[in-house]
PDB file of C-alpha atoms in Angstrom:
ATOM      1  CA  MET A   1       0.005  -0.087  -0.021  1.00  0.00           C
ATOM      2  CA  ALA A   2       1.743   3.173  -1.267  1.00  0.00           C
ATOM      3  CA  PHE A   3       1.774   6.360   0.845  1.00  0.00           C
ATOM      4  CA  LYS A   4       2.051   9.658  -0.887  1.00  0.00           C
ATOM      5  CA  THR A   5       3.984  12.412   0.872  1.00  0.00           C
ATOM      6  CA  THR A   6       2.280  15.717   0.445  1.00  0.00           C
ATOM      7  CA  ALA A   7       4.668  17.750   2.803  1.00  0.00           C
ATOM      8  CA  THR A   8       7.849  17.245   4.801  1.00  0.00           C
ATOM      9  CA  ILE A   9       8.253  19.858   7.669  1.00  0.00           C
ATOM     10  CA  ALA A  10      11.199  20.133   9.804  1.00  0.00           C
ATOM     11  CA  SER A  11      10.359  19.746  13.493  1.00  0.00           C
ATOM     12  CA  PHE A  12      12.601  19.433  16.507  1.00  0.00           C
ATOM     13  CA  GLY A  13      15.526  18.142  14.488  1.00  0.00           C
ATOM     14  CA  GLY A  14      13.297  15.443  12.890  1.00  0.00           C
ATOM     15  CA  GLN A  15      10.815  15.306  10.083  1.00  0.00           C
ATOM     16  CA  LEU A  16       6.948  15.535  10.173  1.00  0.00           C
ATOM     17  CA  LEU A  17       5.489  13.820   7.184  1.00  0.00           C
ATOM     18  CA  LYS A  18       2.125  14.579   5.875  1.00  0.00           C
ATOM     19  CA  LEU A  19       0.871  11.272   4.232  1.00  0.00           C
ATOM     20  CA  THR A  20      -2.251   9.996   2.347  1.00  0.00           C
ATOM     21  CA  HIS A  21      -2.938   6.443   1.219  1.00  0.00           C
ATOM     22  CA  PRO A  22      -5.780   4.311   0.008  1.00  0.00           C
ATOM     23  CA  ALA A  23      -7.506   2.219   2.847  1.00  0.00           C
ATOM     24  CA  THR A  24      -9.594  -0.858   2.348  1.00  0.00           C
ATOM     25  CA  THR A  25     -11.122  -0.871   5.881  1.00  0.00           C
ATOM     26  CA  THR A  26     -12.435   2.875   5.542  1.00  0.00           C
ATOM     27  CA  GLN A  27     -13.020   2.455   1.761  1.00  0.00           C
ATOM     28  CA  CYS A  28     -11.417   6.097   1.157  1.00  0.00           C
ATOM     29  CA  HIS A  29      -8.148   7.833   1.060  1.00  0.00           C
ATOM     30  CA  MET A  30      -6.808   8.383   4.523  1.00  0.00           C
ATOM     31  CA  SER A  31      -4.648  11.239   5.630  1.00  0.00           C
ATOM     32  CA  LEU A  32      -2.118  11.163   8.647  1.00  0.00           C
ATOM     33  CA  ASN A  33       0.907  12.675  10.055  1.00  0.00           C
ATOM     34  CA  LEU A  34       4.096  10.751  10.853  1.00  0.00           C
ATOM     35  CA  TYR A  35       6.792  12.161  12.843  1.00  0.00           C
ATOM     36  CA  LEU A  36      10.346  10.704  12.484  1.00  0.00           C
ATOM     37  CA  PRO A  37      12.689  11.753  15.094  1.00  0.00           C
ATOM     38  CA  PRO A  38      16.408  12.720  14.275  1.00  0.00           C
ATOM     39  CA  GLN A  39      17.538   9.104  15.093  1.00  0.00           C
ATOM     40  CA  ALA A  40      15.452   7.746  12.344  1.00  0.00           C
ATOM     41  CA  ILE A  41      16.655  10.179   9.604  1.00  0.00           C
ATOM     42  CA  GLY A  42      19.853   9.447   7.641  1.00  0.00           C
ATOM     43  CA  GLU A  43      21.426   6.688   5.581  1.00  0.00           C
ATOM     44  CA  GLY A  44      23.184   3.411   6.615  1.00  0.00           C
ATOM     45  CA  PRO A  45      24.450   3.340  10.168  1.00  0.00           C
ATOM     46  CA  ASP A  46      23.232   6.888  10.974  1.00  0.00           C
ATOM     47  CA  LYS A  47      19.441   5.618  10.639  1.00  0.00           C
ATOM     48  CA  ALA A  48      18.283   3.822  13.724  1.00  0.00           C
ATOM     49  CA  LYS A  49      15.130   1.732  14.082  1.00  0.00           C
ATOM     50  CA  VAL A  50      12.898   3.547  16.427  1.00  0.00           C
ATOM     51  CA  PRO A  51       9.912   2.614  18.438  1.00  0.00           C
ATOM     52  CA  VAL A  52       6.491   3.922  17.547  1.00  0.00           C
ATOM     53  CA  LEU A  53       3.814   5.871  19.572  1.00  0.00           C
ATOM     54  CA  PHE A  54       0.193   6.157  18.158  1.00  0.00           C
ATOM     55  CA  TYR A  55      -1.645   9.330  19.110  1.00  0.00           C
ATOM     56  CA  LEU A  56      -5.454   9.118  18.708  1.00  0.00           C
ATOM     57  CA  ALA A  57      -7.231  12.494  18.418  1.00  0.00           C
ATOM     58  CA  GLY A  58     -10.600  13.522  19.736  1.00  0.00           C
ATOM     59  CA  LEU A  59     -13.882  14.674  18.317  1.00  0.00           C
ATOM     60  CA  THR A  60     -13.907  16.863  15.214  1.00  0.00           C
ATOM     61  CA  CYS A  61     -10.049  16.603  14.878  1.00  0.00           C
ATOM     62  CA  THR A  62      -7.953  15.341  11.979  1.00  0.00           C
ATOM     63  CA  GLY A  63      -4.498  13.944  12.070  1.00  0.00           C
ATOM     64  CA  ASP A  64      -3.106  17.457  11.998  1.00  0.00           C
ATOM     65  CA  ASN A  65      -4.385  18.619  15.477  1.00  0.00           C
ATOM     66  CA  GLY A  66      -1.986  16.775  17.614  1.00  0.00           C
ATOM     67  CA  ALA A  67       0.978  17.213  15.369  1.00  0.00           C
ATOM     68  CA  GLU A  68       0.519  20.917  15.166  1.00  0.00           C
ATOM     69  CA  LYS A  69      -0.721  21.793  18.791  1.00  0.00           C
ATOM     70  CA  GLY A  70       0.163  18.896  20.989  1.00  0.00           C
ATOM     71  CA  PHE A  71       3.955  19.429  20.879  1.00  0.00           C
ATOM     72  CA  PHE A  72       4.634  15.688  21.337  1.00  0.00           C
ATOM     73  CA  GLN A  73       7.539  15.813  18.875  1.00  0.00           C
ATOM     74  CA  HIS A  74       9.634  17.847  21.430  1.00  0.00           C
ATOM     75  CA  GLY A  75       9.862  14.735  23.767  1.00  0.00           C
ATOM     76  CA  ALA A  76       9.823  12.307  21.046  1.00  0.00           C
ATOM     77  CA  SER A  77      12.838  13.803  19.297  1.00  0.00           C
ATOM     78  CA  GLN A  78      14.838  13.712  22.575  1.00  0.00           C
ATOM     79  CA  ARG A  79      14.002  10.103  23.319  1.00  0.00           C
ATOM     80  CA  GLY A  80      14.070   8.804  19.571  1.00  0.00           C
ATOM     81  CA  VAL A  81      10.406   7.826  19.342  1.00  0.00           C
ATOM     82  CA  ALA A  82       8.375   7.973  16.081  1.00  0.00           C
ATOM     83  CA  VAL A  83       4.676   9.446  16.495  1.00  0.00           C
ATOM     84  CA  VAL A  84       1.792   8.408  14.263  1.00  0.00           C
ATOM     85  CA  TYR A  85      -1.016  10.907  14.202  1.00  0.00           C
ATOM     86  CA  PRO A  86      -4.046   9.198  12.300  1.00  0.00           C
ATOM     87  CA  ASP A  87      -7.382  10.727  11.261  1.00  0.00           C
ATOM     88  CA  THR A  88     -10.406  10.180  13.294  1.00  0.00           C
ATOM     89  CA  SER A  89     -12.951   8.832  10.797  1.00  0.00           C
ATOM     90  CA  PRO A  90     -13.321   8.054   7.114  1.00  0.00           C
ATOM     91  CA  ARG A  91     -13.887  11.038   4.916  1.00  0.00           C
ATOM     92  CA  GLY A  92     -16.128  11.735   1.908  1.00  0.00           C
ATOM     93  CA  LEU A  93     -18.208   8.428   2.059  1.00  0.00           C
ATOM     94  CA  ASN A  94     -21.298  10.380   1.154  1.00  0.00           C
ATOM     95  CA  ILE A  95     -23.369   8.611   3.841  1.00  0.00           C
ATOM     96  CA  GLN A  96     -26.532  10.606   4.490  1.00  0.00           C
ATOM     97  CA  GLY A  97     -26.106  12.417   7.817  1.00  0.00           C
ATOM     98  CA  GLU A  98     -22.380  11.906   8.320  1.00  0.00           C
ATOM     99  CA  ASP A  99     -21.774  15.730   8.425  1.00  0.00           C
ATOM    100  CA  ASP A 100     -24.866  16.599  10.499  1.00  0.00           C
ATOM    101  CA  SER A 101     -23.255  16.851  13.863  1.00  0.00           C
ATOM    102  CA  TYR A 102     -19.808  17.072  15.514  1.00  0.00           C
ATOM    103  CA  ASP A 103     -20.107  13.968  17.590  1.00  0.00           C
ATOM    104  CA  PHE A 104     -21.209  11.377  15.038  1.00  0.00           C
ATOM    105  CA  GLY A 105     -20.120  10.604  11.601  1.00  0.00           C
ATOM    106  CA  THR A 106     -17.184  12.567  10.142  1.00  0.00           C
ATOM    107  CA  GLY A 107     -14.566  13.325  12.711  1.00  0.00           C
ATOM    108  CA  ALA A 108     -16.262  11.034  15.102  1.00  0.00           C
ATOM    109  CA  GLY A 109     -15.549   7.338  14.323  1.00  0.00           C
ATOM    110  CA  PHE A 110     -15.034   6.446  17.923  1.00  0.00           C
ATOM    111  CA  TYR A 111     -12.318   3.823  17.035  1.00  0.00           C
ATOM    112  CA  ILE A 112     -14.870   0.993  16.689  1.00  0.00           C
ATOM    113  CA  ASP A 113     -15.952  -0.998  13.693  1.00  0.00           C
ATOM    114  CA  ALA A 114     -19.494  -0.048  12.889  1.00  0.00           C
ATOM    115  CA  VAL A 115     -21.977  -2.967  12.272  1.00  0.00           C
ATOM    116  CA  LYS A 116     -25.170  -0.968  11.653  1.00  0.00           C
ATOM    117  CA  GLU A 117     -25.958   0.155   8.242  1.00  0.00           C
ATOM    118  CA  PRO A 118     -25.083   2.481   6.474  1.00  0.00           C
ATOM    119  CA  TRP A 119     -22.031   3.173   8.766  1.00  0.00           C
ATOM    120  CA  SER A 120     -20.666  -0.393   8.337  1.00  0.00           C
ATOM    121  CA  LYS A 121     -19.670   0.553   4.789  1.00  0.00           C
ATOM    122  CA  GLY A 122     -16.420   2.282   5.925  1.00  0.00           C
ATOM    123  CA  TYR A 123     -16.602   3.201   9.591  1.00  0.00           C
ATOM    124  CA  LYS A 124     -14.086   0.633  10.609  1.00  0.00           C
ATOM    125  CA  MET A 125     -11.578   2.741  12.628  1.00  0.00           C
ATOM    126  CA  TYR A 126     -10.771   0.046  15.075  1.00  0.00           C
ATOM    127  CA  SER A 127      -9.603  -2.320  12.306  1.00  0.00           C
ATOM    128  CA  TYR A 128      -7.755   0.617  10.546  1.00  0.00           C
ATOM    129  CA  ILE A 129      -5.800   1.604  13.645  1.00  0.00           C
ATOM    130  CA  THR A 130      -4.998  -1.895  15.018  1.00  0.00           C
ATOM    131  CA  ASP A 131      -4.319  -3.635  11.737  1.00  0.00           C
ATOM    132  CA  GLU A 132      -4.333  -1.897   8.322  1.00  0.00           C
ATOM    133  CA  LEU A 133      -2.419   1.312   9.218  1.00  0.00           C
ATOM    134  CA  PRO A 134       0.411  -0.194  11.221  1.00  0.00           C
ATOM    135  CA  LYS A 135       0.965  -2.870   8.679  1.00  0.00           C
ATOM    136  CA  ALA A 136       1.268  -0.402   5.947  1.00  0.00           C
ATOM    137  CA  LEU A 137       3.489   1.926   7.890  1.00  0.00           C
ATOM    138  CA  PHE A 138       5.874  -0.882   8.946  1.00  0.00           C
ATOM    139  CA  SER A 139       6.076  -2.045   5.315  1.00  0.00           C
ATOM    140  CA  ALA A 140       6.760   1.513   4.012  1.00  0.00           C
ATOM    141  CA  PHE A 141       9.111   2.710   6.554  1.00  0.00           C
ATOM    142  CA  ASP A 142      11.854   0.250   7.571  1.00  0.00           C
ATOM    143  CA  GLN A 143      13.114   2.610  10.366  1.00  0.00           C
ATOM    144  CA  LEU A 144       9.869   1.878  12.384  1.00  0.00           C
ATOM    145  CA  ASP A 145      10.153  -0.982  14.907  1.00  0.00           C
ATOM    146  CA  LYS A 146       7.019  -3.108  14.828  1.00  0.00           C
ATOM    147  CA  GLU A 147       7.957  -4.907  17.984  1.00  0.00           C
ATOM    148  CA  ARG A 148       7.968  -1.709  20.174  1.00  0.00           C
ATOM    149  CA  VAL A 149       4.574   0.127  19.790  1.00  0.00           C
ATOM    150  CA  SER A 150       2.642   2.174  22.365  1.00  0.00           C
ATOM    151  CA  ILE A 151      -0.649   4.213  22.259  1.00  0.00           C
ATOM    152  CA  MET A 152      -2.182   7.237  23.763  1.00  0.00           C
ATOM    153  CA  GLY A 153      -5.085   9.630  22.913  1.00  0.00           C
ATOM    154  CA  HIS A 154      -7.265  12.622  23.932  1.00  0.00           C
ATOM    155  CA  SER A 155     -10.954  12.512  24.680  1.00  0.00           C
ATOM    156  CA  MET A 156     -12.599  10.243  22.026  1.00  0.00           C
ATOM    157  CA  GLY A 157      -8.965   9.251  21.287  1.00  0.00           C
ATOM    158  CA  GLY A 158      -8.256   8.592  25.002  1.00  0.00           C
ATOM    159  CA  HIS A 159     -11.330   6.131  24.794  1.00  0.00           C
ATOM    160  CA  GLY A 160      -9.762   4.595  21.696  1.00  0.00           C
ATOM    161  CA  ALA A 161      -6.231   4.309  23.153  1.00  0.00           C
ATOM    162  CA  LEU A 162      -7.611   2.569  26.545  1.00  0.00           C
ATOM    163  CA  THR A 163      -9.960   0.276  24.752  1.00  0.00           C
ATOM    164  CA  ILE A 164      -7.476  -0.827  21.953  1.00  0.00           C
ATOM    165  CA  PHE A 165      -4.900  -1.493  24.528  1.00  0.00           C
ATOM    166  CA  LEU A 166      -7.173  -3.478  26.818  1.00  0.00           C
ATOM    167  CA  LYS A 167      -8.743  -5.478  23.845  1.00  0.00           C
ATOM    168  CA  ASN A 168      -5.158  -6.476  22.684  1.00  0.00           C
ATOM    169  CA  PRO A 169      -3.117  -7.565  25.583  1.00  0.00           C
ATOM    170  CA  GLY A 170       0.632  -7.611  24.743  1.00  0.00           C
ATOM    171  CA  LYS A 171       0.214  -5.713  21.465  1.00  0.00           C
ATOM    172  CA  TYR A 172       1.274  -2.336  22.928  1.00  0.00           C
ATOM    173  CA  LYS A 173       4.007  -1.627  25.480  1.00  0.00           C
ATOM    174  CA  SER A 174       2.131   1.104  27.194  1.00  0.00           C
ATOM    175  CA  VAL A 175      -1.047   3.312  27.138  1.00  0.00           C
ATOM    176  CA  SER A 176      -1.926   6.806  28.300  1.00  0.00           C
ATOM    177  CA  ALA A 177      -4.601   9.255  27.812  1.00  0.00           C
ATOM    178  CA  PHE A 178      -5.558  12.890  28.189  1.00  0.00           C
ATOM    179  CA  ALA A 179      -9.327  13.435  29.331  1.00  0.00           C
ATOM    180  CA  PRO A 180     -10.469  10.088  27.993  1.00  0.00           C
ATOM    181  CA  ILE A 181     -14.181   9.293  27.464  1.00  0.00           C
ATOM    182  CA  ALA A 182     -13.439   6.484  30.033  1.00  0.00           C
ATOM    183  CA  ASN A 183     -17.097   4.984  30.523  1.00  0.00           C
ATOM    184  CA  PRO A 184     -18.923   5.759  27.085  1.00  0.00           C
ATOM    185  CA  VAL A 185     -21.914   3.519  27.897  1.00  0.00           C
ATOM    186  CA  ASN A 186     -22.749   5.864  30.595  1.00  0.00           C
ATOM    187  CA  CYS A 187     -22.386   9.224  28.873  1.00  0.00           C
ATOM    188  CA  PRO A 188     -24.272  11.069  26.119  1.00  0.00           C
ATOM    189  CA  TRP A 189     -21.332  10.985  23.512  1.00  0.00           C
ATOM    190  CA  GLY A 190     -20.892   7.366  23.990  1.00  0.00           C
ATOM    191  CA  GLU A 191     -24.453   6.415  23.954  1.00  0.00           C
ATOM    192  CA  LYS A 192     -25.123   8.267  20.845  1.00  0.00           C
ATOM    193  CA  ALA A 193     -22.170   6.881  19.064  1.00  0.00           C
ATOM    194  CA  PHE A 194     -22.525   3.330  20.122  1.00  0.00           C
ATOM    195  CA  ARG A 195     -26.349   3.330  19.265  1.00  0.00           C
ATOM    196  CA  GLY A 196     -25.648   4.693  15.908  1.00  0.00           C
ATOM    197  CA  TYR A 197     -22.745   2.537  15.020  1.00  0.00           C
ATOM    198  CA  LEU A 198     -23.449  -0.711  16.949  1.00  0.00           C
ATOM    199  CA  GLY A 199     -27.212  -0.867  17.280  1.00  0.00           C
ATOM    200  CA  ASP A 200     -29.419  -1.174  20.451  1.00  0.00           C
ATOM    201  CA  ASP A 201     -27.591  -4.282  21.859  1.00  0.00           C
ATOM    202  CA  GLU A 202     -25.800  -2.789  24.786  1.00  0.00           C
ATOM    203  CA  SER A 203     -23.696  -5.804  25.401  1.00  0.00           C
ATOM    204  CA  LYS A 204     -21.865  -4.868  22.200  1.00  0.00           C
ATOM    205  CA  TRP A 205     -21.327  -1.487  23.584  1.00  0.00           C
ATOM    206  CA  ARG A 206     -19.570  -2.771  26.676  1.00  0.00           C
ATOM    207  CA  GLU A 207     -17.055  -4.531  24.412  1.00  0.00           C
ATOM    208  CA  HIS A 208     -15.795  -1.014  23.611  1.00  0.00           C
ATOM    209  CA  ASP A 209     -15.937   0.590  26.961  1.00  0.00           C
ATOM    210  CA  ALA A 210     -12.642   0.845  28.935  1.00  0.00           C
ATOM    211  CA  THR A 211     -14.399   0.758  32.313  1.00  0.00           C
ATOM    212  CA  GLU A 212     -16.237  -2.497  31.351  1.00  0.00           C
ATOM    213  CA  LEU A 213     -13.153  -3.976  29.752  1.00  0.00           C
ATOM    214  CA  VAL A 214     -10.836  -3.421  32.734  1.00  0.00           C
ATOM    215  CA  LYS A 215     -13.261  -5.411  34.941  1.00  0.00           C
ATOM    216  CA  GLY A 216     -12.024  -8.412  33.294  1.00  0.00           C
ATOM    217  CA  TRP A 217      -8.321  -7.524  33.122  1.00  0.00           C
ATOM    218  CA  LYS A 218      -5.847 -10.008  34.601  1.00  0.00           C
ATOM    219  CA  GLY A 219      -2.369  -9.246  35.609  1.00  0.00           C
ATOM    220  CA  LYS A 220      -0.433  -6.054  36.012  1.00  0.00           C
ATOM    221  CA  LEU A 221      -1.903  -2.911  34.451  1.00  0.00           C
ATOM    222  CA  ASP A 222       0.075   0.393  34.009  1.00  0.00           C
ATOM    223  CA  VAL A 223      -1.976   3.466  32.822  1.00  0.00           C
ATOM    224  CA  LEU A 224      -1.283   7.202  32.981  1.00  0.00           C
ATOM    225  CA  ILE A 225      -4.299   9.470  32.695  1.00  0.00           C
ATOM    226  CA  ASP A 226      -4.389  13.350  33.026  1.00  0.00           C
ATOM    227  CA  VAL A 227      -7.666  15.223  33.487  1.00  0.00           C
ATOM    228  CA  GLY A 228      -7.960  18.873  34.018  1.00  0.00           C
ATOM    229  CA  THR A 229     -10.216  19.992  36.842  1.00  0.00           C
ATOM    230  CA  ALA A 230     -11.459  22.842  34.675  1.00  0.00           C
ATOM    231  CA  ASP A 231     -12.462  20.586  31.968  1.00  0.00           C
ATOM    232  CA  ASN A 232     -16.195  21.430  31.025  1.00  0.00           C
ATOM    233  CA  PHE A 233     -16.669  17.955  29.563  1.00  0.00           C
ATOM    234  CA  TYR A 234     -15.408  16.425  32.841  1.00  0.00           C
ATOM    235  CA  LYS A 235     -17.830  18.600  34.833  1.00  0.00           C
ATOM    236  CA  GLN A 236     -20.680  17.517  32.397  1.00  0.00           C
ATOM    237  CA  LYS A 237     -19.811  13.864  33.052  1.00  0.00           C
ATOM    238  CA  GLN A 238     -18.838  13.109  29.570  1.00  0.00           C
ATOM    239  CA  LEU A 239     -15.557  11.692  30.689  1.00  0.00           C
ATOM    240  CA  LEU A 240     -16.082   9.737  33.881  1.00  0.00           C
ATOM    241  CA  PRO A 241     -12.484   8.875  34.660  1.00  0.00           C
ATOM    242  CA  GLU A 242     -13.474   7.949  38.212  1.00  0.00           C
ATOM    243  CA  ASN A 243     -15.565   5.052  37.064  1.00  0.00           C
ATOM    244  CA  PHE A 244     -12.587   3.618  35.225  1.00  0.00           C
ATOM    245  CA  ALA A 245     -10.199   3.996  38.343  1.00  0.00           C
ATOM    246  CA  GLU A 246     -12.906   2.247  40.545  1.00  0.00           C
ATOM    247  CA  ALA A 247     -13.340  -0.452  38.105  1.00  0.00           C
ATOM    248  CA  SER A 248      -9.606  -1.139  38.046  1.00  0.00           C
ATOM    249  CA  LYS A 249      -9.429  -1.182  41.721  1.00  0.00           C
ATOM    250  CA  SER A 250     -12.211  -3.642  42.000  1.00  0.00           C
ATOM    251  CA  ALA A 251     -10.508  -5.802  39.458  1.00  0.00           C
ATOM    252  CA  GLY A 252      -7.432  -6.181  41.749  1.00  0.00           C
ATOM    253  CA  VAL A 253      -5.267  -3.843  39.723  1.00  0.00           C
ATOM    254  CA  ASP A 254      -2.255  -3.061  41.996  1.00  0.00           C
ATOM    255  CA  GLU A 255      -2.365   0.305  43.744  1.00  0.00           C
ATOM    256  CA  GLY A 256      -0.667   2.835  41.412  1.00  0.00           C
ATOM    257  CA  GLY A 257      -1.365   0.768  38.381  1.00  0.00           C
ATOM    258  CA  VAL A 258      -3.946   3.324  37.199  1.00  0.00           C
ATOM    259  CA  ARG A 259      -2.474   6.681  37.746  1.00  0.00           C
ATOM    260  CA  THR A 260      -5.045   9.399  37.387  1.00  0.00           C
ATOM    261  CA  ARG A 261      -3.672  12.986  37.706  1.00  0.00           C
ATOM    262  CA  TYR A 262      -6.321  15.710  38.242  1.00  0.00           C
ATOM    263  CA  GLN A 263      -4.481  18.902  37.030  1.00  0.00           C
ATOM    264  CA  PRO A 264      -5.875  21.951  38.762  1.00  0.00           C
ATOM    265  CA  GLY A 265      -7.100  24.718  36.417  1.00  0.00           C
ATOM    266  CA  TYR A 266      -6.477  22.917  33.176  1.00  0.00           C
ATOM    267  CA  ASP A 267      -9.223  22.441  30.549  1.00  0.00           C
ATOM    268  CA  HIS A 268     -10.090  20.076  27.639  1.00  0.00           C
ATOM    269  CA  SER A 269      -7.923  21.973  25.168  1.00  0.00           C
ATOM    270  CA  TYR A 270      -4.631  21.333  23.521  1.00  0.00           C
ATOM    271  CA  TYR A 271      -2.932  23.733  26.000  1.00  0.00           C
ATOM    272  CA  THR A 272      -3.468  21.016  28.467  1.00  0.00           C
ATOM    273  CA  MET A 273      -1.756  18.414  26.186  1.00  0.00           C
ATOM    274  CA  ALA A 274       1.035  20.664  25.314  1.00  0.00           C
ATOM    275  CA  THR A 275       1.727  21.232  28.964  1.00  0.00           C
ATOM    276  CA  PHE A 276       2.007  17.539  29.838  1.00  0.00           C
ATOM    277  CA  ALA A 277       3.097  16.226  26.358  1.00  0.00           C
ATOM    278  CA  ASP A 278       6.817  15.667  27.611  1.00  0.00           C
ATOM    279  CA  ASP A 279       5.423  13.772  30.611  1.00  0.00           C
ATOM    280  CA  HIS A 280       3.491  11.338  28.392  1.00  0.00           C
ATOM    281  CA  VAL A 281       6.284  10.802  26.021  1.00  0.00           C
ATOM    282  CA  GLN A 282       8.699  10.198  28.662  1.00  0.00           C
ATOM    283  CA  TYR A 283       6.342   7.707  30.333  1.00  0.00           C
ATOM    284  CA  HIS A 284       5.980   5.699  27.138  1.00  0.00           C
ATOM    285  CA  ALA A 285       9.775   6.011  26.170  1.00  0.00           C
ATOM    286  CA  GLU A 286      10.639   4.226  29.579  1.00  0.00           C
ATOM    287  CA  ARG A 287       8.585   1.349  28.619  1.00  0.00           C
ATOM    288  CA  LEU A 288       9.376   1.315  24.913  1.00  0.00           C
ATOM    289  CA  PHE A 289      13.130   1.141  25.788  1.00  0.00           C
ATOM    290  CA  ALA A 290      12.829  -1.154  28.792  1.00  0.00           C
TER     291      ALA A 290
END
């Protein structure tokens, strides 16, 4: 699967590549950003194989938001980690209603595979993120190490990162999230998305809910979550990180295994992520290089 590079941008000594490629899971061309740190650039012995960190963005976002406003490249360049910034949904499938609201359809794929018509046509973001995209990247960029992969995300993307990690034990070295939608079966955003994409069978919803998934987790669990106390969506109970923490504790996860940091005065925006971006990259690097 060929990638087309539409731009190459210097960033913190590395290169941010803006890429497009045809995707079979989403039945459209997908755009994304790939950051290659300085360690992955060069020829021969000067080009190292580097671990990979996937960043999943939130509602309304594209692959550009995190790359342009998250400042993850700063820490990634220092630690020698590549960062992948995928899109949040298919684009231009011409499904009736896909552009009617910000929290469903375009820009709101919720990192699940839709089974309800007409969304099952191409809204297969779970398969795209976990299978098609990484395979394509590892085939096209030999400096990316497929054995060392981690995942993080923000809001809807935090939901995606947590659920994908929990549904695929051993696939990812680490997981972290900013303001994740941690219990979507119990919040308006999640209820709308799951009913629209998955139908009315709520047992199917629980298969994509981090709080429900962690209840069945066995063994050690290591998660970093940051939530701002001034986040309006936290106040509106769209996020529910306490539910995830409580479910983890009830599942017997060791004390400290789920580290939720409530950051005083911080909101839901990229200002918050930029502030704590280095923390999260460092957290992942320690596990990717362990």
